[in-house]
């Protein structure tokens, strides 16, 4: 039995990770989360109180971080400012949390000899052309486009430097777009599902030809657990499930699965600097660690996710009106 410190454990992927960890192992978990607009304690409801401790605090606060890392065997770092659109409006919290926060955790892991896993994104590699047969690999050069992806790229560099210079026992993973339960309604798939549930229409940026490589959040987290257990220190593993779809197709699929005409959506203002296509080559993870995704049928995973939002309105309702008002003010 071990003690995991999970940063950002009240967010989308982090809360699903904590649930998976507590349900499949007998480890103890401490969640460190600042409960920003993106964090929600209700995402951890129903989990065993004797093995889960929640601490509200900032990963960029060395006093809080030091005390918690001192007691942990493994630190799994999900906490971040995570939304590209927000980073275009105000990059400053992205710099503080994603860069200073990661630095603060690394320093604590260095002093307390804790194992560190850094959760990052495929966006650090920039984007690919629609007709490019290539996918991202661990050798692809970094070319981030937005303040969000630049801050995540910087955090990846910090982790590698702390491995090489100070011997911190860290691994890294860069994953593609996640979907599943407990994702904030600001993000693409939950926004469209909850718009339809509200009797409104999905909102497609630009022409909707942009491609994202969708993976179910449980498959992402199973890969993270595998990397923590068997990954090589200092290595980077790309996580993806060969789920490339353009945005228009995703919106039309949501509408069809929800019994609506597939053209019942609006084109809205595009995102500035909008990345065209992401695609992951996960062969290193598959071959070296034997990981494979369980959710190979995107439509089935999407239908289950629609069902979750339908059945959990009390979870997303409090955020919805303010998020839509902010999008509307930007013509989106
Ligand atoms: P999220 O926005 O849903 O959750 C982030 C969590 O971090 C929230 O609970 C928030 O309260 C917390 N947080 C923010 N700033 C903090 C701070 N200073 N101190 C402590 N806690 C803080 O994000 P997510 O979508 O779950 O993403 C989690 C991680 O996975 C991020 O590092 C992100 O870059 C990465 N990632 C996300 C995706 C995706 O598709 N969502 C894909 C690949 C990688
Ligand atoms: O690739 C991994 C990344 O995936 C993560 O690092 C980020 O944290 C996560 O937010 C996600 O980034 P994206 O910018 O790809 O996700 P988002 O859900 O914001 O948008 C997905 C696509 O849908 C993108 O091409 C923009 C488009 N979009 C988004 C919204 C919110 C729309 O067309 N309409 C919308 O209303």
Coordinates of C-alpha atoms and ligand atoms in Angstrom, one line a residue:
X1 CA 0.0 0.0 0.0
X2 CA 1.3 3.5 -0.9
X3 CA 0.4 7.1 -0.4
X4 CA -0.4 9.1 -3.6
X5 CA -0.5 12.9 -3.7
X6 CA -2.7 13.9 -6.6
X7 CA -2.7 17.5 -7.6
X8 CA -5.7 18.8 -9.4
X9 CA -7.7 15.8 -8.1
X10 CA -11.0 17.8 -8.1
X11 CA -10.7 18.5 -11.8
X12 CA -11.9 16.4 -14.8
X13 CA -9.1 13.9 -15.3
X14 CA -7.7 14.1 -11.8
X15 CA -11.0 13.2 -10.1
X16 CA -11.5 10.3 -12.5
X17 CA -7.9 9.2 -11.7
X18 CA -8.6 9.3 -7.9
X19 CA -11.8 7.3 -8.4
X20 CA -10.0 4.7 -10.5
X21 CA -7.0 4.5 -8.1
X22 CA -9.2 4.0 -5.0
X23 CA -11.5 1.5 -6.8
X24 CA -8.7 -0.7 -8.2
X25 CA -6.1 -0.6 -5.4
X26 CA -5.8 -0.2 -1.7
X27 CA -3.6 2.9 -1.8
X28 CA -4.3 6.1 0.2
X29 CA -4.8 9.3 -1.7
X30 CA -4.3 13.0 -0.7
X31 CA -5.8 15.4 -3.2
X32 CA -4.2 18.9 -3.4
X33 CA -6.5 21.2 -5.3
X34 CA -7.1 25.0 -5.2
X35 CA -10.7 24.6 -6.3
X36 CA -10.5 27.2 -9.0
X37 CA -13.6 27.6 -11.2
X38 CA -12.6 24.2 -12.8
X39 CA -12.4 22.2 -9.5
X40 CA -15.4 20.7 -7.9
X41 CA -15.4 18.7 -4.7
X42 CA -18.6 16.9 -5.8
X43 CA -16.5 15.1 -8.4
X44 CA -15.0 13.1 -5.5
X45 CA -18.4 12.4 -3.8
X46 CA -18.9 8.8 -2.6
X47 CA -15.2 7.8 -2.4
X48 CA -14.0 6.0 0.7
X49 CA -13.3 8.7 3.3
X50 CA -10.8 6.5 5.2
X51 CA -8.4 6.4 2.3
X52 CA -9.0 9.9 0.8
X53 CA -7.9 13.2 2.3
X54 CA -8.8 16.5 0.6
X55 CA -6.6 19.6 1.0
X56 CA -7.6 22.9 -0.6
X57 CA -4.4 24.7 -1.5
X58 CA -2.2 26.1 -4.3
X59 CA 0.5 24.1 -6.0
X60 CA 2.6 27.2 -6.3
X61 CA 2.7 27.6 -2.5
X62 CA 5.9 26.0 -1.2
X63 CA 4.8 25.7 2.4
X64 CA 1.7 23.7 1.5
X65 CA 3.4 21.6 -1.1
X66 CA 6.5 20.8 1.0
X67 CA 4.4 19.4 3.9
X68 CA 2.3 17.2 1.6
X69 CA 5.1 15.9 -0.5
X70 CA 7.1 14.9 2.6
X71 CA 4.4 12.3 3.4
X72 CA 3.8 11.0 -0.1
X73 CA 5.4 8.1 -2.0
X74 CA 4.2 9.2 -5.4
X75 CA 3.1 12.6 -6.7
X76 CA 0.8 12.6 -9.7
X77 CA 0.6 16.1 -11.1
X78 CA -2.7 16.9 -13.0
X79 CA -3.3 20.5 -11.6
X80 CA -3.2 23.1 -14.3
X81 CA -5.1 25.9 -16.0
X82 CA -6.3 23.8 -18.9
X83 CA -8.5 25.8 -21.3
X84 CA -7.0 27.3 -24.4
X85 CA -9.7 29.9 -24.8
X86 CA -9.1 31.2 -21.3
X87 CA -5.4 31.5 -22.0
X88 CA -6.1 33.8 -24.9
X89 CA -8.0 36.1 -22.6
X90 CA -5.6 36.1 -19.7
X91 CA -2.4 34.1 -19.8
X92 CA -1.2 35.0 -16.3
X93 CA -2.8 32.2 -14.2
X94 CA -1.4 29.8 -16.8
X95 CA 2.1 31.0 -16.1
X96 CA 1.7 30.9 -12.4
X97 CA 0.0 27.5 -12.1
X98 CA 1.5 25.6 -15.0
X99 CA 5.1 26.9 -14.6
X100 CA 5.6 28.1 -11.1
X101 CA 3.3 25.4 -9.7
X102 CA 5.3 22.6 -11.5
X103 CA 8.6 24.1 -10.4
X104 CA 7.3 24.2 -6.7
X105 CA 6.3 20.5 -6.9
X106 CA 9.6 19.5 -8.5
X107 CA 11.6 21.3 -5.8
X108 CA 9.6 19.5 -3.1
X109 CA 10.1 16.1 -4.8
X110 CA 13.8 16.8 -5.1
X111 CA 14.1 17.5 -1.3
X112 CA 11.9 14.6 -0.2
X113 CA 12.9 12.0 -2.9
X114 CA 9.4 11.5 -4.0
X115 CA 8.5 9.8 -7.3
X116 CA 6.9 12.3 -9.7
X117 CA 4.6 11.8 -12.7
X118 CA 3.9 14.8 -14.8
X119 CA 0.6 14.8 -16.8
X120 CA 1.0 16.8 -20.0
X121 CA -0.6 17.4 -23.4
X122 CA -0.1 16.6 -27.1
X123 CA -0.5 20.3 -27.7
X124 CA 3.2 20.9 -26.8
X125 CA 3.9 19.7 -30.4
X126 CA 1.8 22.3 -32.1
X127 CA -0.4 21.0 -34.9
X128 CA -0.3 18.8 -38.0
X129 CA -1.7 19.4 -41.5
X130 CA -4.9 17.6 -42.3
X131 CA -3.3 15.6 -45.1
X132 CA -0.1 14.8 -43.2
X133 CA 0.3 11.0 -42.7
X134 CA 2.5 11.8 -39.7
X135 CA 1.5 11.6 -36.0
X136 CA 3.2 13.0 -32.9
X137 CA 5.9 10.8 -31.4
X138 CA 8.2 11.5 -28.4
X139 CA 10.8 12.8 -30.9
X140 CA 8.5 15.4 -32.5
X141 CA 10.0 18.9 -31.8
X142 CA 8.1 21.2 -29.5
X143 CA 6.1 23.9 -31.3
X144 CA 3.3 25.1 -28.9
X145 CA 0.8 27.6 -30.3
X146 CA -1.2 29.1 -27.4
X147 CA -0.3 30.5 -24.0
X148 CA -1.8 27.3 -22.5
X149 CA 0.3 24.9 -24.6
X150 CA 3.4 27.1 -24.2
X151 CA 3.1 26.9 -20.5
X152 CA 2.6 23.1 -20.6
X153 CA 5.7 22.9 -22.9
X154 CA 7.7 24.9 -20.4
X155 CA 6.6 22.6 -17.5
X156 CA 7.7 19.5 -19.5
X157 CA 11.1 21.1 -19.9
X158 CA 11.3 21.8 -16.2
X159 CA 10.6 18.2 -15.4
X160 CA 13.3 16.9 -17.8
X161 CA 15.8 19.3 -16.3
X162 CA 15.0 18.2 -12.8
X163 CA 15.5 14.6 -13.8
X164 CA 18.9 15.3 -15.4
X165 CA 20.3 17.9 -13.1
X166 CA 19.0 16.7 -9.7
X167 CA 18.1 13.0 -10.3
X168 CA 14.4 13.5 -9.6
X169 CA 12.6 10.2 -10.3
X170 CA 10.1 11.5 -12.8
X171 CA 8.1 10.3 -15.8
X172 CA 6.1 12.3 -18.3
X173 CA 3.0 11.6 -20.4
X174 CA 1.5 13.7 -23.2
X175 CA -2.1 12.8 -24.0
X176 CA -4.6 13.8 -26.6
X177 CA -8.1 15.1 -26.0
X178 CA -10.0 13.4 -23.2
X179 CA -13.8 12.9 -22.9
X180 CA -16.0 11.3 -20.3
X181 CA -17.8 12.1 -17.0
X182 CA -17.0 15.2 -14.8
X183 CA -15.6 17.3 -17.7
X184 CA -16.2 21.0 -17.2
X185 CA -19.0 22.5 -19.4
X186 CA -16.5 25.0 -20.9
X187 CA -15.0 22.2 -23.0
X188 CA -16.1 21.1 -26.4
X189 CA -18.0 17.9 -25.9
X190 CA -19.8 18.7 -22.5
X191 CA -20.7 22.2 -23.9
X192 CA -22.5 20.7 -26.9
X193 CA -24.2 18.0 -24.9
X194 CA -25.5 20.4 -22.2
X195 CA -26.5 22.9 -24.9
X196 CA -28.8 20.3 -26.4
X197 CA -30.1 19.2 -23.0
X198 CA -31.0 22.8 -22.4
X199 CA -32.9 23.0 -25.7
X200 CA -30.2 25.1 -27.3
X201 CA -27.8 24.5 -30.2
X202 CA -24.2 23.2 -30.4
X203 CA -21.6 25.9 -31.3
X204 CA -18.9 25.0 -33.9
X205 CA -15.8 27.2 -34.2
X206 CA -15.2 28.2 -37.8
X207 CA -15.8 25.6 -40.4
X208 CA -15.2 22.7 -37.9
X209 CA -12.5 21.0 -39.9
X210 CA -10.1 20.9 -37.0
X211 CA -9.2 17.3 -35.9
X212 CA -8.8 16.1 -32.4
X213 CA -7.6 12.6 -31.4
X214 CA -10.3 11.6 -28.8
X215 CA -9.5 9.2 -25.9
X216 CA -11.8 8.2 -23.0
X217 CA -10.6 9.5 -19.7
X218 CA -10.4 6.0 -18.1
X219 CA -8.1 4.9 -20.9
X220 CA -5.8 7.9 -20.2
X221 CA -5.7 7.2 -16.5
X222 CA -5.1 3.5 -17.0
X223 CA -2.0 4.5 -19.0
X224 CA -0.9 6.9 -16.3
X225 CA -1.1 4.1 -13.7
X226 CA 0.9 1.8 -16.0
X227 CA 3.6 4.4 -16.5
X228 CA 3.9 5.0 -12.7
X229 CA 4.2 1.3 -12.1
X230 CA 6.4 0.2 -15.0
X231 CA 7.6 3.3 -16.9
X232 CA 11.3 4.1 -17.2
X233 CA 12.5 7.2 -15.2
X234 CA 13.1 10.2 -17.3
X235 CA 11.0 8.8 -20.2
X236 CA 8.1 10.4 -22.0
X237 CA 5.1 8.3 -23.1
X238 CA 2.5 9.6 -25.5
X239 CA -1.0 8.5 -24.8
X240 CA -3.7 8.3 -27.5
X241 CA -6.2 5.8 -28.8
X242 CA -6.3 6.4 -32.6
X243 CA -9.5 8.5 -32.2
X244 CA -9.1 11.2 -34.8
X245 CA -12.4 13.0 -35.7
X246 CA -13.1 16.5 -37.0
X247 CA -15.2 18.8 -34.8
X248 CA -18.1 18.9 -37.3
X249 CA -18.3 15.1 -37.2
X250 CA -18.3 15.1 -33.4
X251 CA -21.1 17.7 -33.2
X252 CA -23.2 15.8 -35.8
X253 CA -22.7 12.6 -33.9
X254 CA -23.8 14.2 -30.6
X255 CA -26.9 15.6 -32.3
X256 CA -27.8 12.2 -33.9
X257 CA -27.2 10.3 -30.6
X258 CA -29.5 12.9 -28.9
X259 CA -32.3 12.5 -31.4
X260 CA -31.8 15.9 -33.1
X261 CA -31.4 16.9 -36.8
X262 CA -27.7 16.7 -37.6
X263 CA -27.6 20.2 -39.0
X264 CA -29.1 21.8 -35.9
X265 CA -25.9 23.7 -34.8
X266 CA -24.4 27.2 -35.2
X267 CA -21.1 28.3 -36.7
X268 CA -19.5 30.8 -34.4
X269 CA -16.3 32.9 -34.3
X270 CA -13.1 30.8 -34.6
X271 CA -10.4 30.5 -31.9
X272 CA -7.4 32.7 -32.6
X273 CA -4.4 30.6 -33.6
X274 CA -6.6 27.5 -33.7
X275 CA -4.5 24.3 -34.0
X276 CA -5.6 22.3 -37.0
X277 CA -5.0 18.7 -36.1
X278 CA -3.5 16.6 -33.3
X279 CA -2.7 12.9 -33.7
X280 CA -0.8 10.6 -31.4
X281 CA 1.4 7.6 -32.1
X282 CA 1.2 5.6 -28.9
X283 CA 3.4 2.7 -30.0
X284 CA 6.0 3.2 -27.3
X285 CA 3.3 2.9 -24.6
X286 CA 1.6 0.0 -26.3
X287 CA 4.8 -2.0 -27.1
X288 CA 6.9 -1.2 -24.0
X289 CA 4.1 -1.3 -21.3
X290 CA 1.5 -3.4 -23.1
X291 CA -1.2 -0.7 -22.6
X292 CA -4.3 -0.7 -24.8
X293 CA -7.5 1.3 -24.7
X294 CA -10.7 -0.3 -23.6
X295 CA -12.9 2.3 -25.2
X296 CA -12.2 1.6 -28.8
X297 CA -15.8 2.5 -30.0
X298 CA -15.9 6.3 -29.8
X299 CA -19.7 6.4 -30.5
X300 CA -20.4 4.0 -27.6
X301 CA -18.2 6.1 -25.2
X302 CA -19.9 9.3 -26.4
X303 CA -23.4 7.8 -25.8
X304 CA -22.4 6.8 -22.3
X305 CA -21.0 10.3 -21.7
X306 CA -24.3 11.9 -23.0
X307 CA -26.1 9.6 -20.5
X308 CA -23.9 10.8 -17.7
X309 CA -24.6 14.5 -18.3
X310 CA -28.3 13.7 -18.7
X311 CA -28.3 11.9 -15.3
X312 CA -26.1 14.4 -13.4
X313 CA -27.6 17.8 -14.2
X314 CA -27.0 18.9 -10.5
X315 CA -23.3 18.5 -11.1
X316 CA -23.0 20.8 -14.2
X317 CA -26.0 23.1 -13.9
X318 CA -24.4 25.7 -11.5
X319 CA -21.6 26.5 -14.0
X320 CA -23.6 26.5 -17.2
X321 CA -25.3 30.0 -17.5
X322 CA -22.1 31.9 -16.7
X323 CA -20.0 29.9 -19.1
X324 CA -22.5 30.4 -21.9
X325 CA -22.7 34.1 -21.2
X326 CA -18.9 34.5 -21.4
X327 CA -18.9 32.6 -24.7
X328 CA -21.8 34.7 -26.1
X329 CA -19.9 37.9 -25.2
X330 CA -17.1 36.7 -27.4
X331 CA -19.4 35.8 -30.3
X332 CA -18.9 32.1 -29.6
Ligands
LIG1 P1 -9.3 20.7 -15.3 O1 -9.3 22.2 -15.7 O2 -10.6 20.0 -15.4 O3 -8.8 20.5 -13.8 C1 -7.7 21.2 -13.3 C2 -7.7 21.1 -11.8 O4 -6.6 21.8 -11.3 C3 -8.9 21.8 -11.1 O5 -9.5 21.0 -10.1 C4 -8.4 23.1 -10.5 O6 -9.1 23.5 -9.3 C5 -7.0 22.6 -10.2 N1 -6.0 23.7 -10.1 C6 -5.8 24.7 -11.0 N2 -4.9 25.6 -10.6 C7 -4.4 25.1 -9.4 C8 -3.4 25.5 -8.5 N3 -2.7 26.6 -8.6 N4 -3.2 24.7 -7.4 C9 -3.9 23.6 -7.2 N5 -4.9 23.2 -8.0 C10 -5.1 23.9 -9.1 O7 -8.2 20.0 -16.2 P2 -8.2 18.6 -16.9 O8 -8.8 18.6 -18.2 O9 -8.6 17.6 -15.9 O10 -6.6 18.4 -17.1 C11 -5.8 17.8 -16.1 C12 -4.3 17.8 -16.6 O11 -4.3 17.0 -17.8 C13 -3.8 19.1 -17.0 O12 -2.4 19.2 -16.6 C14 -3.9 19.2 -18.6 O13 -2.9 20.0 -19.1 C15 -3.7 17.7 -18.9 N6 -4.3 17.2 -20.1 C16 -5.7 17.4 -20.3 C17 -6.3 16.9 -21.5 C18 -7.8 17.1 -21.7 O14 -8.2 16.7 -22.8 N7 -8.6 17.6 -20.8 C19 -5.5 16.2 -22.4 C20 -4.2 16.0 -22.1 C21 -3.6 16.5 -21.0
LIG2 O1 -5.1 17.9 -26.9 C1 -5.2 17.9 -25.5 C2 -5.9 19.2 -25.0 O2 -7.3 19.0 -25.3 C3 -5.7 19.5 -23.6 O3 -4.3 19.8 -23.3 C4 -6.5 20.7 -23.1 O4 -6.4 20.8 -21.7 C5 -8.0 20.4 -23.5 O5 -8.8 21.5 -23.1 C6 -8.1 20.1 -25.0 O6 -7.8 21.2 -25.7 P1 -8.7 21.7 -27.0 O7 -8.5 23.1 -27.2 O8 -8.4 20.7 -28.1 O9 -10.1 21.3 -26.4 P2 -11.5 22.1 -26.4 O10 -12.5 21.2 -25.7 O11 -11.4 23.5 -25.9 O12 -11.9 22.2 -28.0 C7 -11.8 21.0 -28.8 C8 -12.0 21.5 -30.2 O13 -13.4 22.0 -30.4 C9 -11.1 22.6 -30.7 O14 -10.8 22.4 -32.0 C10 -12.0 23.9 -30.5 C11 -13.4 23.3 -30.8 N1 -14.5 24.0 -30.1 C12 -14.5 24.2 -28.8 C13 -15.5 24.7 -28.1 C14 -15.5 24.9 -26.6 C15 -15.7 24.3 -30.9 O15 -15.8 24.1 -32.1 N2 -16.8 24.8 -30.2 C16 -16.7 25.0 -28.8 O16 -17.8 25.4 -28.3

